[in-house]
Amino acid sequence: MGQGSSSVSEEPGRRRTIRDVAKAAGVSIATASNALNGMGRTNAETRERVRRIADEIGFRPNALARSLLTRRSHSIGIITNDTYGRLTLPMSAGVSEALVDHGVSAFLCATNNDPRLAQLHLEALLDKQVDGIIFTATRLDLTPPVDLTRLPIPVVYAFAIGPETAPTFIPDDAQGARLAVRHLQERGYRRILHITGQEDYLAARLRAEAYRDLAGEQAEVMFGAWSEEWGHEAVRRLISSGRPRPEAIFCGSDEIARGVIDSLRDHGLKVPEDVAVVGFDNWQVVAAQTRPPLTTVDMELKELGRRAGLAMLDLTRGLPVAPGITRLPCSLVTRRSCGLA
Amino acid sequence: MGQGSSSVSEEPGRRRTIRDVAKAAGVSIATASNALNGMGRTNAETRERVRRIADEIGFRPNALARSLLTRRSHSIGIITNDTYGRLTLPMSAGVSEALVDHGVSAFLCATNNDPRLAQLHLEALLDKQVDGIIFTATRLDLTPPVDLTRLPIPVVYAFAIGPETAPTFIPDDAQGARLAVRHLQERGYRRILHITGQEDYLAARLRAEAYRDLAGEQAEVMFGAWSEEWGHEAVRRLISSGRPRPEAIFCGSDEIARGVIDSLRDHGLKVPEDVAVVGFDNWQVVAAQTRPPLTTVDMELKELGRRAGLAMLDLTRGLPVAPGITRLPCSLVTRRSCGLA
DNA sequence: TTGAAAGCGCTAACAT
DNA sequence: ATGTTAGCGCTTTCAA
C-alpha cells in the first residue's frame, strides 16, 4: 500500500526486475506480471499504476527468463556462406525488417563454407534455443556445409534451394530474364545474344532457358565466367568471328555487362545505338557506373529476405506455411543502355 | 543405481535436459552438472560415464537457463548503419571468428540510420541480455542513431569513432596513405597528385594529410565525391587545365581510381607507363577489374572485426581493455597499376 | 481481482 | 565425491 518506500533504487547497477516493480507498486509479482502482459485479468486502475511504475523505474523484462518458460527465444539464426556481403546483407536486412517489430532478433553466422565453422555456429544457435534458422547462400544450388534437415526447429531457405519439405524463397530467374528480353524486344531489338556465367550454376541455366524461349531461332548463349573479363573476351570472340553482330546483348550479370559495354566501346561500337545491353543484379557499384548506366534486372533481395522472415514468423507461431519453392518476381531497373526511357 | 531404465527416450520430441542425463547416469542433477562443467570435483570414473551418456542421448545444455544464472548470455549485438554490406559483412565475419570458439554469437542489427529502428533493435538486444554491443558504420565520423553511452554493458566501436572512454578500432588511414605514397615514391614517381572523396569525411582528411606530409611541395589534393564519376571529372579538369601532368595519382577510393584509370585511357594516357595509379579499399569487384588491375590499400576489415571481437571478449570477462582509439595497420595489395612488382 | 506457489533448466553453496 | 537445497527472473495454474 505505501508507495513512498524508495527502497527501489538500492543497488543502482542492478537491472530492475519484476520484483522491483511489484514491490514499488505494492502488489504481488503475479499481479505485476499480469498487469504488464495479461489482458483483462487485472483491475484497470492497478494495471495503469503498475505500468506507470514499471516505466518510471525503467523496468524491462528479462527475455531470457521469459524464454525459458515460454520456450520461445524470439531469436533466429541466419547461416550464410557469404563473407563478402553483396547478397547476404540486403537479405538479412529484409529479414530483420520483418522481425524486429515482433521483438525477434537474428544471429548472423558467416560460415565461409567451412563445415567445422558451420557446425560450431549451428550448435551455438541450438543451445541458445533459436526459434528457427534461415539458410542463405551465394548461389541457389549450394549444399549447406552442415546438415540442416534433422533439426528440431523450422528451417527456411532464402536464395538457396532446400529440401522439398522446407519453405524456400528464391528470385524468379526465368521471369527476370523474360523481363530483360521482352524489354529489348519491345524496343525493336531483334537479334539478341545472351552472354552469361558458368553453366553449372542453376541460375545461369534458368535464365538462359527463359531467354531461349523468347529469343527465337537466333538464340545463342555464351556461357563463361561470372566476371568482367569474360564480358570482354566474349565480345572479342564475337567480333573476330565475323558473324553479323547482334542488335542487343542480354548479360547474365552486371559484371559481365560491364565488360561487354567496355569492350564494345573499345571496338568502336556505341551502346545503345549500335548494340543495346541489359544486365542482371542491379549491383549499384557496377550498374550505375557503366557508360552508359546499365538497364538491369533487380532480384529484390531485401523483399526476398522479408518474405523469408515473415514465413519464419508464421512457422514459429505454429501457423501453416507452404513448403517448397516460392519464386519471387524480379524487377527491371531502366537506365540508359537500351535507349532512353 | 540401476542404469538400464531406458525411460530416457520418452517424449522423443522434447530436448534432453540435464535431468535426463542425471537419471540415465544414476546420479543427482548436481553431480551431472559438475561432471559436465566442473573440474576435479567429481570422480573421474563418474565423470566419464556422465559425459558418455550425455553424448549418447544427445544432451546439449540450454544456454538460456545457464545464462539466467550466470548473467552472461554469450551473445553480443552488432549495430550497423550499413545495409549494403561492403564494410559490415567482412567486419562481422571477423567479429564472429573471434567469438565463435568461445560460444559467443552475434546479433546483427541493420538500422539503416533510422533512430526508431535503432531504438527497437537496441531494446531487443538489452532485453536479451547481450553481454556487449559493437557499433560499426560506413564512415568513421558517424554519430550512432541511438545513444550508446549510458548502457549497462560495454560498447566497442569498430570502423566508427566512439567516446574517449570506449575502445575504438579503426583502420590507420594515415599509415595506409603513407603506404601508397611511399610505394609510388620508391618506384621513382615524383609528382604525385591525390584525388579523393568528400572533405567532410574524416578518413578523407586523414589520408590527405598523410599524403601532404610525404608528397612535398607539389602536393595537391582534389576533394570531390566518392564516385567513379568524380574520377573521370577530376582527370578531365586536370588535362584541360594544361598543367604538366602528374607522374602518379593516389586515389582516395577504388571507385575513384577506376574512374581515373578509365578517363586516363580515354585521353590516350597509359597506366602505369604514363601515369601510375594507386587506390584505396581493395574492393575486389572494382580493384581487380580495372585495366590494368589496381594496386590499392586494404583496410583489413576482417582483422579489424576480429580485434573488436577480442576486445569485447576481454571486456565481458572483466579484463581491462584500453579505452580510446586503436589504429590498425592497412596493407598494400600490389597489382599492376604502378608498374610490375 | 489478486496472491501463493510451482517450475522452466540450470549452477552453486552447503551439507553429507 | 555426491546429494540437497536454493534461486536466476519470469509466467501460469489454482485458491482465496
XYZ file of C-alpha atoms (C1' of nucleotides) in Angstrom:
714
model
C 0.000 0.000 0.000
C 2.628 2.508 1.000
C 4.087 3.759 -2.159
C 6.798 6.051 -0.915
C 9.309 3.385 0.004
C 12.030 4.466 -2.366
C 13.968 1.357 -1.483
C 13.581 0.687 -5.171
C 16.750 2.367 -6.154
C 19.082 0.431 -3.904
C 21.943 -1.152 -5.822
C 21.933 1.227 -8.732
C 23.871 -1.089 -11.027
C 21.448 -3.976 -10.936
C 18.748 -4.087 -13.535
C 15.193 -3.757 -12.352
C 13.221 -6.940 -12.112
C 9.552 -7.551 -11.962
C 10.081 -7.949 -8.244
C 11.116 -4.323 -8.028
C 8.035 -3.316 -9.918
C 5.780 -5.400 -7.711
C 7.303 -4.032 -4.558
C 7.117 -0.436 -5.719
C 3.523 -0.873 -6.814
C 2.574 -2.700 -3.665
C 1.287 -5.752 -5.467
C 2.393 -9.309 -5.858
C 4.735 -10.453 -8.560
C 1.953 -12.344 -10.244
C -0.244 -9.284 -10.390
C 2.594 -7.220 -11.735
C 3.180 -9.788 -14.429
C -0.479 -9.875 -15.271
C -0.736 -6.125 -15.386
C 2.192 -5.930 -17.751
C 1.276 -8.726 -20.136
C -2.107 -10.246 -19.432
C -5.220 -8.803 -20.864
C -8.260 -8.082 -18.788
C -7.337 -10.205 -15.833
C -6.461 -7.175 -13.754
C -8.191 -4.117 -12.459
C -7.699 -1.319 -14.947
C -6.564 1.010 -12.221
C -3.978 -1.402 -10.878
C -2.782 -2.108 -14.362
C -2.186 1.525 -15.065
C -0.331 2.025 -11.817
C 1.890 -0.975 -12.365
C 2.685 0.060 -15.887
C 3.463 3.601 -14.890
C 5.771 2.452 -12.160
C 7.465 -0.078 -14.397
C 8.088 2.732 -16.791
C 9.360 5.063 -14.121
C 11.924 2.721 -12.720
C 12.935 1.648 -16.191
C 11.845 -1.939 -15.944
C 12.481 -4.156 -18.937
C 11.610 -7.810 -18.748
C 14.454 -10.265 -18.934
C 13.854 -12.051 -22.198
C 15.990 -14.989 -21.108
C 13.800 -15.767 -18.127
C 10.690 -15.358 -20.174
C 12.015 -17.575 -22.931
C 12.982 -20.277 -20.512
C 9.373 -20.529 -19.549
C 7.626 -19.932 -22.829
C 10.097 -21.920 -24.901
C 10.321 -19.188 -27.443
C 13.545 -17.271 -27.551
C 12.422 -14.661 -30.039
C 15.655 -15.077 -31.838
C 16.572 -16.891 -35.006
C 19.787 -17.752 -36.760
C 20.850 -16.789 -40.253
C 23.500 -19.069 -41.670
C 25.283 -17.849 -44.768
C 28.291 -18.893 -46.769
C 28.738 -15.344 -47.961
C 31.603 -13.496 -46.405
C 31.513 -10.688 -48.837
C 28.126 -9.182 -48.212
C 26.649 -8.323 -51.515
C 23.770 -10.780 -51.222
C 23.606 -11.527 -47.550
C 23.381 -8.069 -46.098
C 20.397 -6.787 -48.075
C 18.743 -10.125 -47.459
C 19.237 -10.140 -43.749
C 18.252 -6.512 -43.543
C 14.977 -7.672 -45.057
C 14.706 -10.498 -42.583
C 15.249 -8.150 -39.675
C 12.781 -5.701 -41.058
C 10.099 -8.357 -40.885
C 11.106 -9.496 -37.429
C 12.157 -6.511 -35.417
C 8.645 -5.258 -34.806
C 7.866 -8.588 -33.223
C 10.859 -8.424 -30.952
C 12.702 -11.116 -32.832
C 16.423 -10.691 -33.429
C 18.697 -12.527 -35.799
C 22.082 -14.084 -35.141
C 24.214 -13.816 -38.239
C 26.576 -16.709 -38.825
C 29.083 -16.478 -41.646
C 30.445 -19.935 -42.266
C 32.687 -19.250 -45.199
C 31.513 -22.698 -46.318
C 33.670 -24.322 -43.674
C 31.879 -27.351 -42.149
C 33.663 -27.013 -38.841
C 32.668 -23.384 -38.526
C 29.139 -24.147 -39.638
C 28.821 -26.916 -37.081
C 30.127 -24.648 -34.344
C 27.685 -21.921 -35.250
C 24.801 -24.315 -35.504
C 25.472 -25.746 -32.068
C 25.667 -22.300 -30.548
C 22.358 -21.405 -32.162
C 20.655 -24.553 -30.992
C 21.982 -24.141 -27.475
C 20.594 -20.636 -27.455
C 17.235 -22.093 -28.361
C 16.703 -20.118 -31.529
C 13.170 -20.474 -32.812
C 14.310 -21.224 -36.345
C 17.081 -20.953 -38.881
C 17.287 -19.239 -42.228
C 19.885 -20.592 -44.584
C 21.127 -18.359 -47.346
C 23.907 -18.673 -49.863
C 25.728 -17.015 -52.723
C 24.273 -19.399 -55.235
C 20.944 -21.179 -55.387
C 22.341 -24.635 -55.779
C 24.735 -24.700 -52.889
C 24.615 -27.522 -50.397
C 24.739 -26.281 -46.813
C 28.080 -27.054 -45.175
C 26.174 -28.719 -42.355
C 23.092 -30.930 -42.228
C 20.012 -28.834 -41.606
C 17.374 -31.449 -42.287
C 17.084 -33.104 -38.881
C 16.686 -30.073 -36.704
C 14.029 -29.727 -34.013
C 13.231 -26.252 -35.304
C 11.967 -24.921 -38.625
C 14.428 -24.082 -41.372
C 13.689 -21.638 -44.164
C 15.844 -21.292 -47.257
C 16.402 -17.946 -48.900
C 18.435 -17.607 -52.062
C 19.265 -21.254 -51.644
C 17.241 -24.302 -52.519
C 16.337 -26.534 -49.615
C 14.639 -29.904 -49.420
C 11.090 -30.133 -50.714
C 9.663 -30.046 -47.243
C 11.169 -26.690 -46.367
C 9.861 -23.278 -47.399
C 12.258 -21.891 -49.963
C 12.379 -18.375 -51.353
C 14.360 -17.621 -54.451
C 14.231 -14.957 -57.131
C 12.294 -15.927 -60.215
C 15.272 -16.074 -62.525
C 13.217 -17.075 -65.540
C 10.795 -14.213 -65.036
C 13.706 -11.827 -64.547
C 15.264 -12.996 -67.786
C 11.968 -12.608 -69.626
C 11.675 -9.097 -68.251
C 15.023 -8.261 -69.782
C 14.466 -9.920 -73.133
C 10.966 -8.528 -73.580
C 12.186 -5.074 -72.705
C 14.654 -5.343 -75.548
C 12.127 -6.765 -77.949
C 9.603 -4.085 -77.154
C 12.138 -1.544 -78.241
C 12.586 -3.239 -81.537
C 15.780 -5.139 -80.917
C 15.623 -8.473 -82.679
C 18.837 -10.428 -82.808
C 19.590 -10.775 -79.110
C 22.604 -12.603 -77.755
C 22.946 -13.947 -74.221
C 26.338 -13.805 -72.543
C 26.311 -15.325 -69.092
C 28.278 -17.136 -66.364
C 29.093 -20.716 -65.565
C 26.655 -23.248 -66.893
C 26.874 -25.286 -63.705
C 25.079 -22.501 -61.873
C 21.388 -23.206 -61.771
C 20.609 -19.508 -62.087
C 22.574 -19.344 -65.323
C 20.662 -22.258 -66.798
C 17.301 -20.905 -65.676
C 17.932 -17.520 -67.216
C 19.334 -18.988 -70.405
C 16.342 -21.214 -70.828
C 13.878 -18.379 -70.429
C 15.927 -16.366 -72.859
C 15.878 -19.146 -75.430
C 12.114 -19.390 -75.197
C 11.742 -15.779 -76.221
C 14.685 -15.065 -78.440
C 13.598 -17.195 -81.352
C 15.817 -19.025 -83.809
C 18.893 -16.908 -83.485
C 19.010 -17.523 -79.790
C 22.574 -18.093 -78.761
C 24.015 -18.486 -75.299
C 27.646 -17.973 -74.438
C 28.448 -19.476 -71.050
C 31.646 -18.435 -69.336
C 32.863 -16.972 -66.048
C 30.936 -14.565 -63.821
C 33.464 -11.868 -64.487
C 34.033 -8.635 -66.270
C 36.894 -10.265 -68.077
C 34.561 -12.809 -69.618
C 32.456 -9.959 -70.929
C 35.485 -8.603 -72.747
C 36.518 -11.959 -74.040
C 33.051 -12.804 -75.303
C 32.800 -9.595 -77.291
C 36.256 -10.112 -78.690
C 35.255 -13.553 -79.928
C 32.066 -12.205 -81.324
C 33.755 -9.520 -83.323
C 36.549 -11.692 -84.618
C 34.106 -14.393 -85.645
C 32.969 -12.061 -88.389
C 29.349 -13.009 -87.911
C 26.688 -10.322 -88.152
C 26.674 -8.605 -84.839
C 23.649 -8.848 -82.535
C 21.386 -5.880 -82.050
C 21.333 -6.409 -78.325
C 23.095 -8.405 -75.629
C 21.415 -9.718 -72.518
C 24.085 -10.351 -69.888
C 23.859 -12.812 -67.011
C 25.347 -10.366 -64.535
C 26.175 -6.702 -64.223
C 29.853 -7.506 -64.080
C 29.686 -9.335 -67.377
C 27.641 -6.469 -68.770
C 30.258 -4.012 -67.736
C 32.930 -5.985 -69.515
C 30.705 -6.201 -72.566
C 29.993 -2.487 -72.637
C 33.626 -1.531 -72.209
C 34.707 -3.962 -74.865
C 32.036 -2.773 -77.250
C 33.324 0.758 -76.826
C 36.868 -0.432 -77.392
C 35.717 -1.839 -80.700
C 34.144 1.440 -81.690
C 30.597 0.291 -81.098
C 28.164 2.618 -79.333
C 25.740 1.496 -76.619
C 22.823 1.573 -77.135
C 22.931 2.983 -80.674
C 24.861 0.083 -82.195
C 24.196 -2.568 -79.582
C 21.857 -2.427 -76.604
C 22.849 -4.129 -73.356
C 20.917 -5.363 -70.323
C 22.448 -6.718 -67.145
C 21.341 -8.773 -64.179
C 21.778 -7.976 -60.459
C 21.399 -4.227 -60.208
C 24.578 -4.140 -58.213
C 24.864 -0.434 -57.687
C 28.615 -0.106 -57.799
C 28.668 -1.769 -61.194
C 25.374 -0.955 -62.847
C 25.304 2.739 -62.062
C 28.866 3.214 -63.258
C 28.903 1.693 -66.689
C 28.876 4.141 -69.566
C 26.063 4.472 -70.288
C 24.464 3.392 -66.999
C 23.085 -0.094 -67.187
C 19.493 -1.218 -67.501
C 19.378 -4.337 -65.401
C 17.280 -6.854 -63.512
C 16.919 -6.412 -59.757
C 16.368 -9.544 -57.699
C 14.702 -7.636 -54.858
C 16.846 -9.285 -52.254
C 15.534 -7.253 -49.378
C 11.986 -8.236 -50.184
C 13.150 -11.814 -50.503
C 14.575 -11.598 -47.013
C 11.405 -10.007 -45.733
C 9.332 -12.845 -47.114
C 11.641 -15.416 -45.576
C 11.380 -13.583 -42.268
C 7.604 -13.499 -42.467
C 7.487 -17.215 -43.214
C 9.712 -17.856 -40.257
C 7.431 -15.805 -38.066
C 4.430 -17.894 -39.064
C 6.340 -21.104 -38.605
C 7.382 -20.242 -35.080
C 3.778 -19.458 -34.271
C 2.663 -22.818 -35.479
C 0.839 -21.367 -38.458
C 0.918 -23.323 -41.696
C 3.483 -22.276 -44.280
C 3.590 -23.742 -47.754
C 6.671 -25.909 -48.195
C 8.645 -25.932 -51.394
C 9.890 -23.236 -53.676
C 8.350 -19.786 -53.868
C 9.759 -17.722 -56.697
C 9.644 -14.010 -56.079
C 9.397 -11.626 -59.019
C 12.378 -9.611 -60.160
C 12.011 -6.050 -61.355
C 13.639 -4.176 -64.174
C 15.630 -1.031 -63.463
C 15.893 1.004 -66.603
C 18.872 3.223 -67.152
C 20.300 4.125 -70.491
C 21.929 1.076 -72.014
C 18.879 0.197 -74.133
C 17.961 3.628 -75.306
C 16.150 6.321 -73.403
C 13.059 5.530 -71.403
C 21.919 -47.017 -9.369
C 20.163 -49.190 -11.860
C 21.157 -47.796 -15.190
C 19.043 -49.744 -17.569
C 15.878 -47.705 -17.187
C 15.531 -46.631 -20.764
C 12.734 -44.299 -19.743
C 15.093 -41.711 -21.110
C 13.603 -41.699 -24.539
C 10.049 -40.978 -23.556
C 8.669 -37.992 -25.427
C 11.005 -38.104 -28.396
C 10.319 -34.514 -29.405
C 11.462 -32.907 -26.197
C 15.055 -31.901 -25.930
C 17.154 -33.703 -23.387
C 17.780 -31.889 -20.157
C 20.396 -32.357 -17.528
C 17.695 -34.208 -15.603
C 17.597 -36.844 -18.317
C 21.338 -37.190 -18.134
C 21.297 -37.482 -14.356
C 18.586 -40.066 -14.384
C 20.238 -42.136 -17.081
C 23.559 -41.979 -15.320
C 22.030 -42.706 -11.960
C 23.396 -39.601 -10.301
C 21.951 -36.378 -8.991
C 21.470 -33.344 -11.136
C 24.209 -31.526 -9.314
C 26.677 -34.300 -9.935
C 25.745 -34.402 -13.572
C 26.281 -30.667 -13.801
C 29.598 -30.956 -12.060
C 30.712 -33.801 -14.246
C 29.888 -31.838 -17.343
C 31.357 -28.490 -16.391
C 33.228 -28.579 -13.084
C 36.831 -29.509 -12.911
C 38.146 -32.058 -10.424
C 35.189 -32.012 -8.101
C 33.974 -35.377 -9.359
C 35.243 -38.893 -9.526
C 36.958 -39.411 -12.854
C 35.004 -42.554 -13.482
C 31.653 -40.922 -12.823
C 32.622 -38.007 -14.937
C 33.390 -40.197 -17.883
C 30.167 -42.092 -17.527
C 28.085 -38.956 -17.285
C 29.772 -37.438 -20.272
C 29.403 -40.537 -22.322
C 25.713 -40.779 -21.536
C 25.157 -37.092 -22.172
C 26.731 -37.639 -25.531
C 24.708 -40.727 -26.264
C 21.354 -39.176 -25.581
C 22.385 -36.028 -27.368
C 22.260 -33.703 -24.429
C 23.029 -30.075 -25.057
C 22.771 -27.601 -22.218
C 20.112 -24.926 -22.519
C 22.099 -21.748 -22.812
C 19.133 -19.676 -21.726
C 18.884 -21.389 -18.368
C 22.597 -21.184 -17.870
C 22.679 -17.526 -18.786
C 19.878 -16.691 -16.433
C 22.018 -17.927 -13.609
C 25.451 -16.827 -14.689
C 24.311 -13.486 -16.049
C 26.295 -13.985 -19.189
C 24.307 -14.621 -22.314
C 27.267 -15.380 -24.545
C 25.752 -13.216 -27.174
C 26.503 -9.715 -28.319
C 24.880 -7.256 -30.640
C 26.380 -5.641 -33.706
C 24.652 -2.428 -34.665
C 25.418 -1.073 -38.102
C 24.037 1.622 -40.342
C 25.231 -0.284 -43.383
C 22.540 -2.010 -45.360
C 24.678 -2.605 -48.330
C 27.290 -4.924 -46.990
C 30.634 -3.966 -48.308
C 32.069 -2.984 -44.934
C 29.814 -4.648 -42.425
C 29.932 -8.233 -43.543
C 33.704 -8.709 -43.607
C 33.822 -6.900 -40.297
C 31.234 -9.002 -38.593
C 32.712 -12.140 -40.080
C 35.864 -11.101 -38.238
C 33.934 -10.495 -35.048
C 32.335 -13.912 -35.249
C 35.636 -15.531 -35.988
C 36.968 -14.245 -32.700
C 33.874 -15.209 -30.767
C 32.565 -18.468 -32.137
C 35.194 -20.606 -30.478
C 34.066 -19.194 -27.174
C 30.449 -19.981 -27.866
C 29.529 -16.364 -28.331
C 27.134 -15.446 -31.129
C 26.365 -12.067 -32.629
C 23.022 -10.481 -33.357
C 23.283 -8.323 -36.448
C 21.141 -5.199 -36.417
C 20.978 -3.091 -39.560
C 19.471 0.234 -38.603
C 19.685 1.996 -41.924
C 20.438 5.030 -39.737
C 16.824 5.193 -38.648
C 16.581 6.162 -34.951
C 13.309 4.333 -34.463
C 14.736 1.138 -35.893
C 17.921 1.555 -33.908
C 15.988 2.049 -30.686
C 13.905 -1.018 -31.387
C 16.942 -3.128 -32.045
C 18.745 -1.810 -29.009
C 15.854 -2.634 -26.727
C 15.596 -6.130 -28.109
C 19.314 -6.613 -27.534
C 19.189 -5.311 -23.999
C 16.172 -7.446 -23.173
C 18.056 -10.446 -24.448
C 20.825 -9.582 -22.035
C 23.578 -9.309 -24.598
C 26.971 -9.104 -22.975
C 28.025 -6.149 -25.076
C 27.473 -4.160 -28.214
C 29.715 -3.420 -31.157
C 28.816 -0.369 -33.150
C 30.028 -0.122 -36.688
C 29.342 2.272 -39.516
C 30.038 3.137 -43.107
C 32.112 6.122 -42.121
C 34.335 6.790 -39.156
C 32.700 10.005 -38.110
C 29.115 8.883 -37.982
C 27.050 9.526 -34.896
C 25.089 6.449 -33.801
C 21.366 6.834 -34.458
C 20.743 5.994 -30.808
C 22.532 6.881 -27.586
C 25.026 4.185 -26.679
C 26.826 5.970 -23.896
C 24.640 5.121 -20.918
C 24.358 1.404 -21.346
C 24.858 -1.095 -18.533
C 27.053 -3.164 -20.845
C 30.317 -2.493 -22.641
C 30.266 -0.918 -26.077
C 33.074 -1.280 -28.591
C 33.349 0.824 -31.731
C 34.682 -0.636 -34.945
C 35.095 1.488 -38.045
C 33.356 4.231 -36.106
C 34.733 6.607 -33.546
C 33.165 6.350 -30.121
C 33.555 8.411 -26.979
C 37.009 8.532 -25.405
C 36.044 6.033 -22.776
C 35.136 3.307 -25.224
C 37.553 1.020 -27.033
C 37.575 2.046 -30.666
C 39.132 0.219 -33.591
C 39.636 1.970 -36.873
C 41.970 1.494 -39.809
C 45.088 3.617 -39.700
C 44.154 5.809 -42.626
C 47.303 7.890 -42.388
C 49.523 4.826 -42.395
C 47.554 3.404 -45.312
C 48.033 6.597 -47.255
C 51.757 6.614 -46.496
C 51.967 3.039 -47.684
C 50.510 4.113 -51.008
C 52.585 7.251 -51.462
C 55.844 5.608 -50.424
C 55.186 2.748 -52.765
C 54.940 5.233 -55.594
C 57.976 7.158 -54.495
C 60.076 4.031 -54.169
C 59.385 3.339 -57.796
C 60.628 6.714 -58.801
C 57.354 8.561 -59.226
C 57.770 12.117 -58.061
C 54.913 14.463 -58.888
C 52.051 12.697 -57.155
C 48.500 14.004 -57.153
C 45.789 12.999 -54.683
C 42.217 12.678 -55.907
C 39.820 11.778 -53.142
C 36.286 11.998 -51.783
C 34.320 14.445 -49.691
C 36.408 16.604 -47.427
C 33.869 16.318 -44.635
C 34.778 12.645 -44.261
C 37.384 12.260 -41.569
C 39.012 9.438 -43.498
C 39.499 11.717 -46.497
C 41.178 14.370 -44.388
C 43.379 11.870 -42.591
C 44.602 10.355 -45.823
C 45.102 13.718 -47.459
C 47.122 14.971 -44.562
C 49.424 11.956 -44.575
C 49.789 12.363 -48.314
C 50.745 16.016 -47.957
C 53.421 15.168 -45.438
C 55.142 12.928 -47.926
C 54.399 14.413 -51.291
C 56.494 17.536 -50.913
C 55.854 20.933 -52.429
C 53.802 19.861 -55.389
C 51.306 18.119 -53.109
C 47.847 18.791 -54.367
C 44.588 17.373 -53.163
C 41.401 17.320 -55.188
C 38.412 16.631 -52.968
C 35.156 15.547 -54.585
C 32.607 12.770 -54.440
C 33.281 9.143 -53.556
C 32.371 8.072 -57.047
C 33.758 6.802 -60.274
C 32.281 9.816 -61.978
C 34.391 12.133 -59.874
C 37.462 10.238 -61.005
C 36.541 10.988 -64.587
C 35.749 14.582 -63.889
C 38.971 15.169 -61.970
C 41.098 13.840 -64.791
C 39.174 15.910 -67.291
C 39.873 19.024 -65.273
C 43.479 18.062 -64.908
C 44.003 17.621 -68.625
C 42.120 20.715 -69.643
C 43.999 22.828 -67.113
C 47.044 22.382 -69.298
C 49.318 21.987 -66.313
C 52.137 19.454 -66.501
C 50.559 16.134 -65.747
C 51.437 14.245 -62.568
C 53.579 11.138 -62.733
C 51.233 9.295 -60.415
C 47.819 9.637 -58.851
C 46.922 8.395 -55.408
C 43.157 7.936 -55.210
C 41.036 8.031 -52.083
C 38.973 5.031 -53.134
C 38.989 2.242 -55.655
C 35.914 3.646 -57.307
C 37.573 6.971 -57.843
C 40.653 5.132 -59.088
C 38.593 3.251 -61.592
C 37.173 6.463 -62.951
C 40.641 7.932 -63.092
C 42.103 4.974 -64.934
C 39.284 4.839 -67.459
C 39.493 8.548 -68.049
C 43.237 8.427 -68.437
C 42.831 5.774 -71.089
C 40.181 7.861 -72.817
C 42.718 10.637 -73.032
C 45.280 8.346 -74.566
C 47.382 8.050 -71.454
C 48.735 4.647 -70.461
C 48.666 3.296 -66.917
C 51.237 2.852 -65.492
C 53.625 3.911 -68.271
C 52.387 7.482 -68.481
C 50.701 7.800 -65.115
C 50.733 5.347 -62.210
C 47.624 4.933 -60.059
C 47.007 3.620 -56.547
C 43.611 3.118 -54.979
C 42.192 2.652 -51.509
C 39.816 -0.092 -50.271
C 40.823 -3.194 -52.171
C 37.215 -3.713 -53.071
C 37.546 -6.791 -55.204
C 34.816 -6.071 -57.701
C 36.425 -2.764 -58.526
C 40.130 -3.176 -57.920
C 40.577 -6.485 -59.690
C 38.670 -5.274 -62.726
C 40.339 -2.055 -63.661
C 42.667 -2.212 -66.620
C 45.316 -2.700 -65.531
C 44.334 -4.227 -62.184
C 44.670 -1.770 -59.369
C 47.357 -1.583 -56.719
C 45.464 -0.485 -53.656
C 45.351 -0.174 -49.880
C 43.479 -2.835 -47.946
C 41.930 -1.797 -44.635
C 41.939 -5.341 -43.307
C 38.349 -5.131 -42.200
C 38.118 -8.725 -41.111
C 41.102 -8.327 -38.836
C 39.560 -5.121 -37.540
C 36.435 -7.047 -36.662
C 38.477 -9.772 -35.055
C 40.219 -7.261 -32.834
C 36.946 -5.670 -31.852
C 35.588 -9.117 -31.033
C 38.630 -9.944 -28.940
C 38.295 -6.693 -27.037
C 34.652 -7.451 -26.402
C 35.594 -10.873 -25.128
C 38.007 -9.382 -22.606
C 35.534 -6.750 -21.563
C 32.827 -9.278 -20.837
C 35.281 -11.210 -18.736
C 36.093 -8.184 -16.692
C 39.606 -7.944 -18.077
C 40.996 -4.494 -18.654
C 40.823 -3.138 -22.178
C 42.478 0.102 -23.185
C 39.874 2.734 -23.970
C 40.260 5.138 -26.856
C 41.311 4.722 -30.416
C 43.401 1.838 -31.663
C 44.504 2.282 -35.247
C 45.084 -0.959 -37.076
C 47.574 -1.091 -39.926
C 46.447 -1.235 -43.520
C 48.285 -3.330 -46.071
C 49.165 -2.711 -49.673
C 47.946 -5.062 -52.368
C 50.110 -4.676 -55.414
C 48.657 -5.352 -58.815
C 49.765 -3.691 -61.978
C 48.717 -0.066 -61.935
C 52.128 1.158 -60.701
C 54.341 -0.977 -62.839
C 55.254 -4.600 -62.338
C 56.337 -5.892 -58.961
C -9.234 -9.137 -8.909
C -5.325 -10.715 -6.560
C -1.696 -13.682 -4.368
C 0.793 -18.026 -3.188
C 3.262 -21.497 -5.160
C 5.278 -24.292 -8.645
C 8.574 -24.624 -12.033
C 11.281 -23.547 -16.891
C 16.801 -25.818 -16.948
C 20.475 -24.888 -14.975
C 24.535 -23.598 -11.330
C 26.460 -23.060 -6.844
C 26.610 -23.027 -1.962
C 26.393 -26.034 1.599
C 25.737 -30.319 3.967
C 26.599 -35.215 3.902
C 32.755 -37.380 -4.094
C 28.000 -36.691 -4.142
C 23.387 -35.030 -2.956
C 20.184 -31.429 -1.100
C 18.663 -27.013 -1.463
C 18.050 -22.504 -3.037
C 17.354 -19.494 -6.626
C 18.303 -16.770 -11.518
C 13.506 -13.707 -13.426
C 9.727 -14.793 -15.135
C 4.739 -16.998 -16.373
C 0.964 -19.583 -15.015
C -2.104 -22.560 -12.660
C -5.010 -22.540 -8.748
C -7.020 -20.806 -4.344
C -8.515 -17.090 -1.810
